[in-house]
Amino acid sequence: MKYVIVSGGYPPDLKLLNSYIDKADKLIGVDGAADLFESFGIIADILLGDFDTADEKNVTAQSIKGAEVIRLEPMKNETDTEAAVRLALDRGADDIVLLGAIGSRMDHTMSNIALLKLALDSGASMKIHNKNNEIFICNDYYEIKDRTGQTVSILPLGSDIIVSAKGLAYPLEDLLLAVGSSRGVSNIVKENHADIKIKDGYALVMFTNDN
C-alpha cells in the first residue's frame, strides 16, 4: 500500500502534495499538517500527533469531514513523525513518501532522515521529498531512470561502504566511501539509465535540484 505522510517541517506546495496523494492509498497528517490540509481543502485519512502545533479548530474540522484522529501523549519516547511511520508500517504500507520532513529544527530533520532506515529494515521503501531534494536509503541496488543532468550524492550511513555506479559523470567502481568523507557529494547523472550498487552497509542517496 502507498502511504503519504505530511510532517511538520517546511510544508510542501499543493502541486507536490497532489502529485503524491493522487496515487496514494492513505494520507496521514502529522500534527500541524491539519492546518495545511484545511488551507488546501484536503481531507486526511488519518491525523496523528499531540497537536501542540495544530489549530484545534482545524483538527476538529478534519475529524468532522471523516479523518481518523489519533491523539498522542505529549510526553513520549518517539516523535509524532516516527509514530506516523510506525502506524503506516503496521497498517501494511510498503511504499511511503514523507513530505514536510525538512524544517528549521535540525534535530527533527535528522531524526526524520533516520526513519528511512526504519522503513527499509521493515521491508518498505520510503523517501523524503521537498522542493529541492529527494532522499532515500539504499543497501543493495538502485536503478536511475530519466534523471539526466540531475545532481546525485551518495553518503555512507553509519559505517563505511563500497559503491559502484554507472551512467554518472564520475563513474565509481568498488569505491570505498568512508564515514566523514565528502567524496560521494555532487555527482551528475549522465545517462537515461544509470545505476548504483552498495555493498557492506547503507547509503543515503540524494537527488538535488537548486532551481
mmCIF file of C-alpha atoms in Angstrom:
data_model
loop_
_atom_site.group_PDB
_atom_site.id
_atom_site.type_symbol
_atom_site.label_atom_id
_atom_site.label_comp_id
_atom_site.label_asym_id
_atom_site.label_seq_id
_atom_site.Cartn_x
_atom_site.Cartn_y
_atom_site.Cartn_z
ATOM 1 C CA MET A 1 0.000 0.000 0.000
ATOM 2 C CA LYS A 2 1.126 3.517 -0.801
ATOM 3 C CA TYR A 3 1.097 5.998 2.077
ATOM 4 C CA VAL A 4 1.829 9.711 2.055
ATOM 5 C CA ILE A 5 2.806 11.240 5.390
ATOM 6 C CA VAL A 6 2.956 15.014 5.805
ATOM 7 C CA SER A 7 5.048 16.117 8.760
ATOM 8 C CA GLY A 8 5.514 19.492 10.424
ATOM 9 C CA GLY A 9 8.587 20.915 8.679
ATOM 10 C CA TYR A 10 8.545 23.288 5.726
ATOM 11 C CA PRO A 11 5.196 22.479 4.097
ATOM 12 C CA PRO A 12 5.009 21.057 0.574
ATOM 13 C CA ASP A 13 3.299 23.143 -2.064
ATOM 14 C CA LEU A 14 -0.017 21.972 -3.438
ATOM 15 C CA LYS A 15 1.474 20.737 -6.723
ATOM 16 C CA LEU A 16 3.969 18.445 -4.987
ATOM 17 C CA LEU A 17 1.387 17.251 -2.484
ATOM 18 C CA ASN A 18 -1.183 16.431 -5.158
ATOM 19 C CA SER A 19 1.391 14.599 -7.274
ATOM 20 C CA TYR A 20 1.612 12.023 -4.492
ATOM 21 C CA ILE A 21 -1.809 11.894 -2.864
ATOM 22 C CA ASP A 22 -3.489 11.338 -6.231
ATOM 23 C CA LYS A 23 -1.730 7.937 -6.321
ATOM 24 C CA ALA A 24 -1.775 7.144 -2.606
ATOM 25 C CA ASP A 25 -3.960 4.685 -0.759
ATOM 26 C CA LYS A 26 -3.756 6.621 2.515
ATOM 27 C CA LEU A 27 -2.823 10.153 3.588
ATOM 28 C CA ILE A 28 -1.526 10.758 7.119
ATOM 29 C CA GLY A 29 -1.131 14.247 8.555
ATOM 30 C CA VAL A 30 1.210 14.773 11.474
ATOM 31 C CA ASP A 31 0.110 17.396 14.000
ATOM 32 C CA GLY A 32 0.231 20.825 12.308
ATOM 33 C CA ALA A 33 -0.401 19.256 8.904
ATOM 34 C CA ALA A 34 -4.081 19.623 9.855
ATOM 35 C CA ASP A 35 -3.710 23.359 9.241
ATOM 36 C CA LEU A 36 -2.132 22.760 5.836
ATOM 37 C CA PHE A 37 -4.856 20.328 4.775
ATOM 38 C CA GLU A 38 -7.593 22.747 5.772
ATOM 39 C CA SER A 39 -5.932 25.560 3.822
ATOM 40 C CA PHE A 40 -5.753 23.345 0.717
ATOM 41 C CA GLY A 41 -9.202 21.786 1.127
ATOM 42 C CA ILE A 42 -7.708 18.306 1.535
ATOM 43 C CA ILE A 43 -9.117 15.678 3.899
ATOM 44 C CA ALA A 44 -6.641 13.354 5.606
ATOM 45 C CA ASP A 45 -7.375 9.702 6.150
ATOM 46 C CA ILE A 46 -5.555 9.912 9.478
ATOM 47 C CA LEU A 47 -4.402 12.800 11.673
ATOM 48 C CA LEU A 48 -1.886 11.851 14.330
ATOM 49 C CA GLY A 49 0.011 13.765 16.988
ATOM 50 C CA ASP A 50 -0.133 15.534 20.307
ATOM 51 C CA PHE A 51 -1.367 18.554 18.321
ATOM 52 C CA ASP A 52 0.790 21.082 20.108
ATOM 53 C CA THR A 53 1.351 22.963 16.836
ATOM 54 C CA ALA A 54 -2.059 22.486 15.180
ATOM 55 C CA ASP A 55 -5.046 24.776 15.417
ATOM 56 C CA GLU A 56 -7.617 22.668 17.257
ATOM 57 C CA LYS A 57 -10.357 24.090 15.021
ATOM 58 C CA ASN A 58 -8.653 22.513 12.024
ATOM 59 C CA VAL A 59 -8.253 19.160 13.786
ATOM 60 C CA THR A 60 -11.967 19.202 14.607
ATOM 61 C CA ALA A 61 -12.865 20.197 11.054
ATOM 62 C CA GLN A 62 -10.819 17.322 9.634
ATOM 63 C CA SER A 63 -12.466 14.914 12.061
ATOM 64 C CA ILE A 64 -15.956 16.068 11.049
ATOM 65 C CA LYS A 65 -15.022 15.528 7.411
ATOM 66 C CA GLY A 66 -14.016 11.932 8.103
ATOM 67 C CA ALA A 67 -10.371 11.909 9.198
ATOM 68 C CA GLU A 68 -9.416 9.382 11.860
ATOM 69 C CA VAL A 69 -7.816 11.385 14.681
ATOM 70 C CA ILE A 70 -5.208 9.657 16.843
ATOM 71 C CA ARG A 71 -4.106 11.726 19.824
ATOM 72 C CA LEU A 72 -0.708 11.028 21.321
ATOM 73 C CA GLU A 73 0.526 11.949 24.765
ATOM 74 C CA PRO A 74 2.879 14.959 24.805
ATOM 75 C CA MET A 75 5.351 13.024 26.977
ATOM 76 C CA LYS A 76 6.526 10.079 24.871
ATOM 77 C CA ASN A 77 9.656 8.332 23.634
ATOM 78 C CA GLU A 78 9.222 8.982 19.911
ATOM 79 C CA THR A 79 8.413 11.917 17.693
ATOM 80 C CA ASP A 80 4.973 12.300 16.166
ATOM 81 C CA THR A 81 6.525 11.595 12.768
ATOM 82 C CA GLU A 82 8.059 8.321 13.931
ATOM 83 C CA ALA A 83 4.687 7.330 15.351
ATOM 84 C CA ALA A 84 3.112 8.068 11.963
ATOM 85 C CA VAL A 85 5.685 5.976 10.096
ATOM 86 C CA ARG A 86 5.238 3.075 12.509
ATOM 87 C CA LEU A 87 1.459 3.321 12.156
ATOM 88 C CA ALA A 88 1.737 3.210 8.363
ATOM 89 C CA LEU A 89 4.005 0.159 8.545
ATOM 90 C CA ASP A 90 1.662 -1.568 10.999
ATOM 91 C CA ARG A 91 -1.231 -0.968 8.601
ATOM 92 C CA GLY A 92 0.505 -2.527 5.632
ATOM 93 C CA ALA A 93 2.431 0.284 3.975
ATOM 94 C CA ASP A 94 5.171 -0.902 1.637
ATOM 95 C CA ASP A 95 5.717 2.429 -0.151
ATOM 96 C CA ILE A 96 5.893 5.642 1.896
ATOM 97 C CA VAL A 97 6.555 9.233 0.859
ATOM 98 C CA LEU A 98 7.385 11.632 3.682
ATOM 99 C CA LEU A 99 6.701 15.300 2.949
ATOM 100 C CA GLY A 100 7.317 18.231 5.285
ATOM 101 C CA ALA A 101 10.190 16.291 6.856
ATOM 102 C CA ILE A 102 12.821 19.019 6.445
ATOM 103 C CA GLY A 103 12.478 22.161 8.513
ATOM 104 C CA SER A 104 14.212 24.693 10.731
ATOM 105 C CA ARG A 105 14.625 22.155 13.537
ATOM 106 C CA MET A 106 17.753 20.207 12.553
ATOM 107 C CA ASP A 107 17.143 17.617 15.282
ATOM 108 C CA HIS A 108 13.754 16.763 13.781
ATOM 109 C CA THR A 109 15.174 16.812 10.256
ATOM 110 C CA MET A 110 17.949 14.377 11.178
ATOM 111 C CA SER A 111 15.598 12.063 13.048
ATOM 112 C CA ASN A 112 13.241 12.060 10.060
ATOM 113 C CA ILE A 113 16.110 11.066 7.780
ATOM 114 C CA ALA A 114 16.945 8.255 10.214
ATOM 115 C CA LEU A 115 13.386 6.973 9.820
ATOM 116 C CA LEU A 116 14.279 5.977 6.260
ATOM 117 C CA LYS A 117 16.303 3.098 7.707
ATOM 118 C CA LEU A 118 13.432 2.102 9.986
ATOM 119 C CA ALA A 119 11.192 1.729 6.950
ATOM 120 C CA LEU A 120 13.796 -0.101 4.870
ATOM 121 C CA ASP A 121 14.539 -2.560 7.672
ATOM 122 C CA SER A 122 10.785 -3.158 7.960
ATOM 123 C CA GLY A 123 10.573 -4.136 4.293
ATOM 124 C CA ALA A 124 9.125 -0.883 2.941
ATOM 125 C CA SER A 125 10.546 1.693 0.576
ATOM 126 C CA MET A 126 10.410 5.266 1.827
ATOM 127 C CA LYS A 127 11.708 8.582 0.608
ATOM 128 C CA ILE A 128 11.720 12.168 1.789
ATOM 129 C CA HIS A 129 10.791 14.740 -0.837
ATOM 130 C CA ASN A 130 10.686 18.509 -0.773
ATOM 131 C CA LYS A 131 11.055 21.206 -3.419
ATOM 132 C CA ASN A 132 14.773 20.649 -3.940
ATOM 133 C CA ASN A 133 15.573 17.210 -2.548
ATOM 134 C CA GLU A 134 14.633 13.554 -2.801
ATOM 135 C CA ILE A 135 16.322 11.389 -0.161
ATOM 136 C CA PHE A 136 16.223 7.645 0.409
ATOM 137 C CA ILE A 137 18.422 4.823 1.693
ATOM 138 C CA CYS A 138 19.937 2.086 -0.448
ATOM 139 C CA ASN A 139 21.704 -1.042 0.774
ATOM 140 C CA ASP A 140 21.862 -3.019 -2.447
ATOM 141 C CA TYR A 141 20.905 -1.842 -5.948
ATOM 142 C CA TYR A 142 19.076 1.166 -7.336
ATOM 143 C CA GLU A 143 18.305 1.873 -10.983
ATOM 144 C CA ILE A 144 18.211 5.544 -12.021
ATOM 145 C CA LYS A 145 15.813 6.331 -14.857
ATOM 146 C CA ASP A 146 15.154 9.572 -16.739
ATOM 147 C CA ARG A 147 17.158 11.872 -14.467
ATOM 148 C CA THR A 148 19.799 13.034 -16.942
ATOM 149 C CA GLY A 149 21.557 16.169 -15.738
ATOM 150 C CA GLN A 150 20.413 15.862 -12.131
ATOM 151 C CA THR A 151 22.819 16.050 -9.220
ATOM 152 C CA VAL A 152 23.079 12.891 -7.137
ATOM 153 C CA SER A 153 25.032 12.438 -3.908
ATOM 154 C CA ILE A 154 25.862 9.188 -2.156
ATOM 155 C CA LEU A 155 26.883 9.255 1.509
ATOM 156 C CA PRO A 156 27.655 6.340 3.844
ATOM 157 C CA LEU A 157 25.235 5.945 6.713
ATOM 158 C CA GLY A 158 26.638 4.593 9.967
ATOM 159 C CA SER A 159 29.632 2.730 8.532
ATOM 160 C CA ASP A 160 31.988 2.692 5.561
ATOM 161 C CA ILE A 161 30.519 1.303 2.328
ATOM 162 C CA ILE A 162 31.647 0.063 -1.059
ATOM 163 C CA VAL A 163 29.964 1.820 -4.001
ATOM 164 C CA SER A 164 29.811 1.109 -7.716
ATOM 165 C CA ALA A 165 27.867 3.313 -10.109
ATOM 166 C CA LYS A 166 27.434 3.533 -13.863
ATOM 167 C CA GLY A 167 25.995 6.288 -16.034
ATOM 168 C CA LEU A 168 27.293 9.103 -13.850
ATOM 169 C CA ALA A 169 29.751 11.874 -14.696
ATOM 170 C CA TYR A 170 32.193 10.296 -12.251
ATOM 171 C CA PRO A 171 31.787 6.517 -12.571
ATOM 172 C CA LEU A 172 32.505 4.551 -9.407
ATOM 173 C CA GLU A 173 33.955 1.052 -9.294
ATOM 174 C CA ASP A 174 34.141 -0.633 -5.906
ATOM 175 C CA LEU A 175 34.984 2.694 -4.306
ATOM 176 C CA LEU A 176 35.373 2.785 -0.544
ATOM 177 C CA LEU A 177 33.289 5.636 0.848
ATOM 178 C CA ALA A 178 34.288 6.260 4.435
ATOM 179 C CA VAL A 179 32.062 7.863 7.031
ATOM 180 C CA GLY A 180 33.080 11.508 7.277
ATOM 181 C CA SER A 181 34.229 11.757 3.660
ATOM 182 C CA SER A 182 32.507 14.075 1.154
ATOM 183 C CA ARG A 183 33.770 12.031 -1.817
ATOM 184 C CA GLY A 184 30.244 10.995 -2.826
ATOM 185 C CA VAL A 185 28.777 14.505 -2.973
ATOM 186 C CA SER A 186 27.622 16.190 -6.219
ATOM 187 C CA ASN A 187 27.931 13.582 -8.913
ATOM 188 C CA ILE A 188 25.843 14.106 -12.079
ATOM 189 C CA VAL A 189 23.551 11.665 -13.879
ATOM 190 C CA LYS A 190 24.777 11.472 -17.479
ATOM 191 C CA GLU A 191 22.654 8.684 -18.984
ATOM 192 C CA ASN A 192 18.929 7.914 -19.088
ATOM 193 C CA HIS A 193 19.663 4.583 -17.453
ATOM 194 C CA ALA A 194 22.229 4.605 -14.666
ATOM 195 C CA ASP A 195 22.623 2.526 -11.539
ATOM 196 C CA ILE A 196 24.093 2.459 -8.057
ATOM 197 C CA LYS A 197 25.273 -0.631 -6.184
ATOM 198 C CA ILE A 198 26.012 -0.590 -2.459
ATOM 199 C CA LYS A 199 27.993 -3.243 -0.596
ATOM 200 C CA ASP A 200 28.551 -3.724 3.113
ATOM 201 C CA GLY A 201 26.204 -1.134 4.520
ATOM 202 C CA TYR A 202 23.696 1.624 3.928
ATOM 203 C CA ALA A 203 23.965 4.741 1.789
ATOM 204 C CA LEU A 204 21.943 7.922 1.806
ATOM 205 C CA VAL A 205 21.150 8.717 -1.823
ATOM 206 C CA MET A 206 20.078 12.273 -2.547
ATOM 207 C CA PHE A 207 18.840 13.775 -5.784
ATOM 208 C CA THR A 208 19.068 17.545 -5.529
ATOM 209 C CA ASN A 209 17.886 20.482 -7.583
ATOM 210 C CA ASP A 210 18.893 24.042 -6.719
ATOM 211 C CA ASN A 211 16.479 25.667 -9.176
#
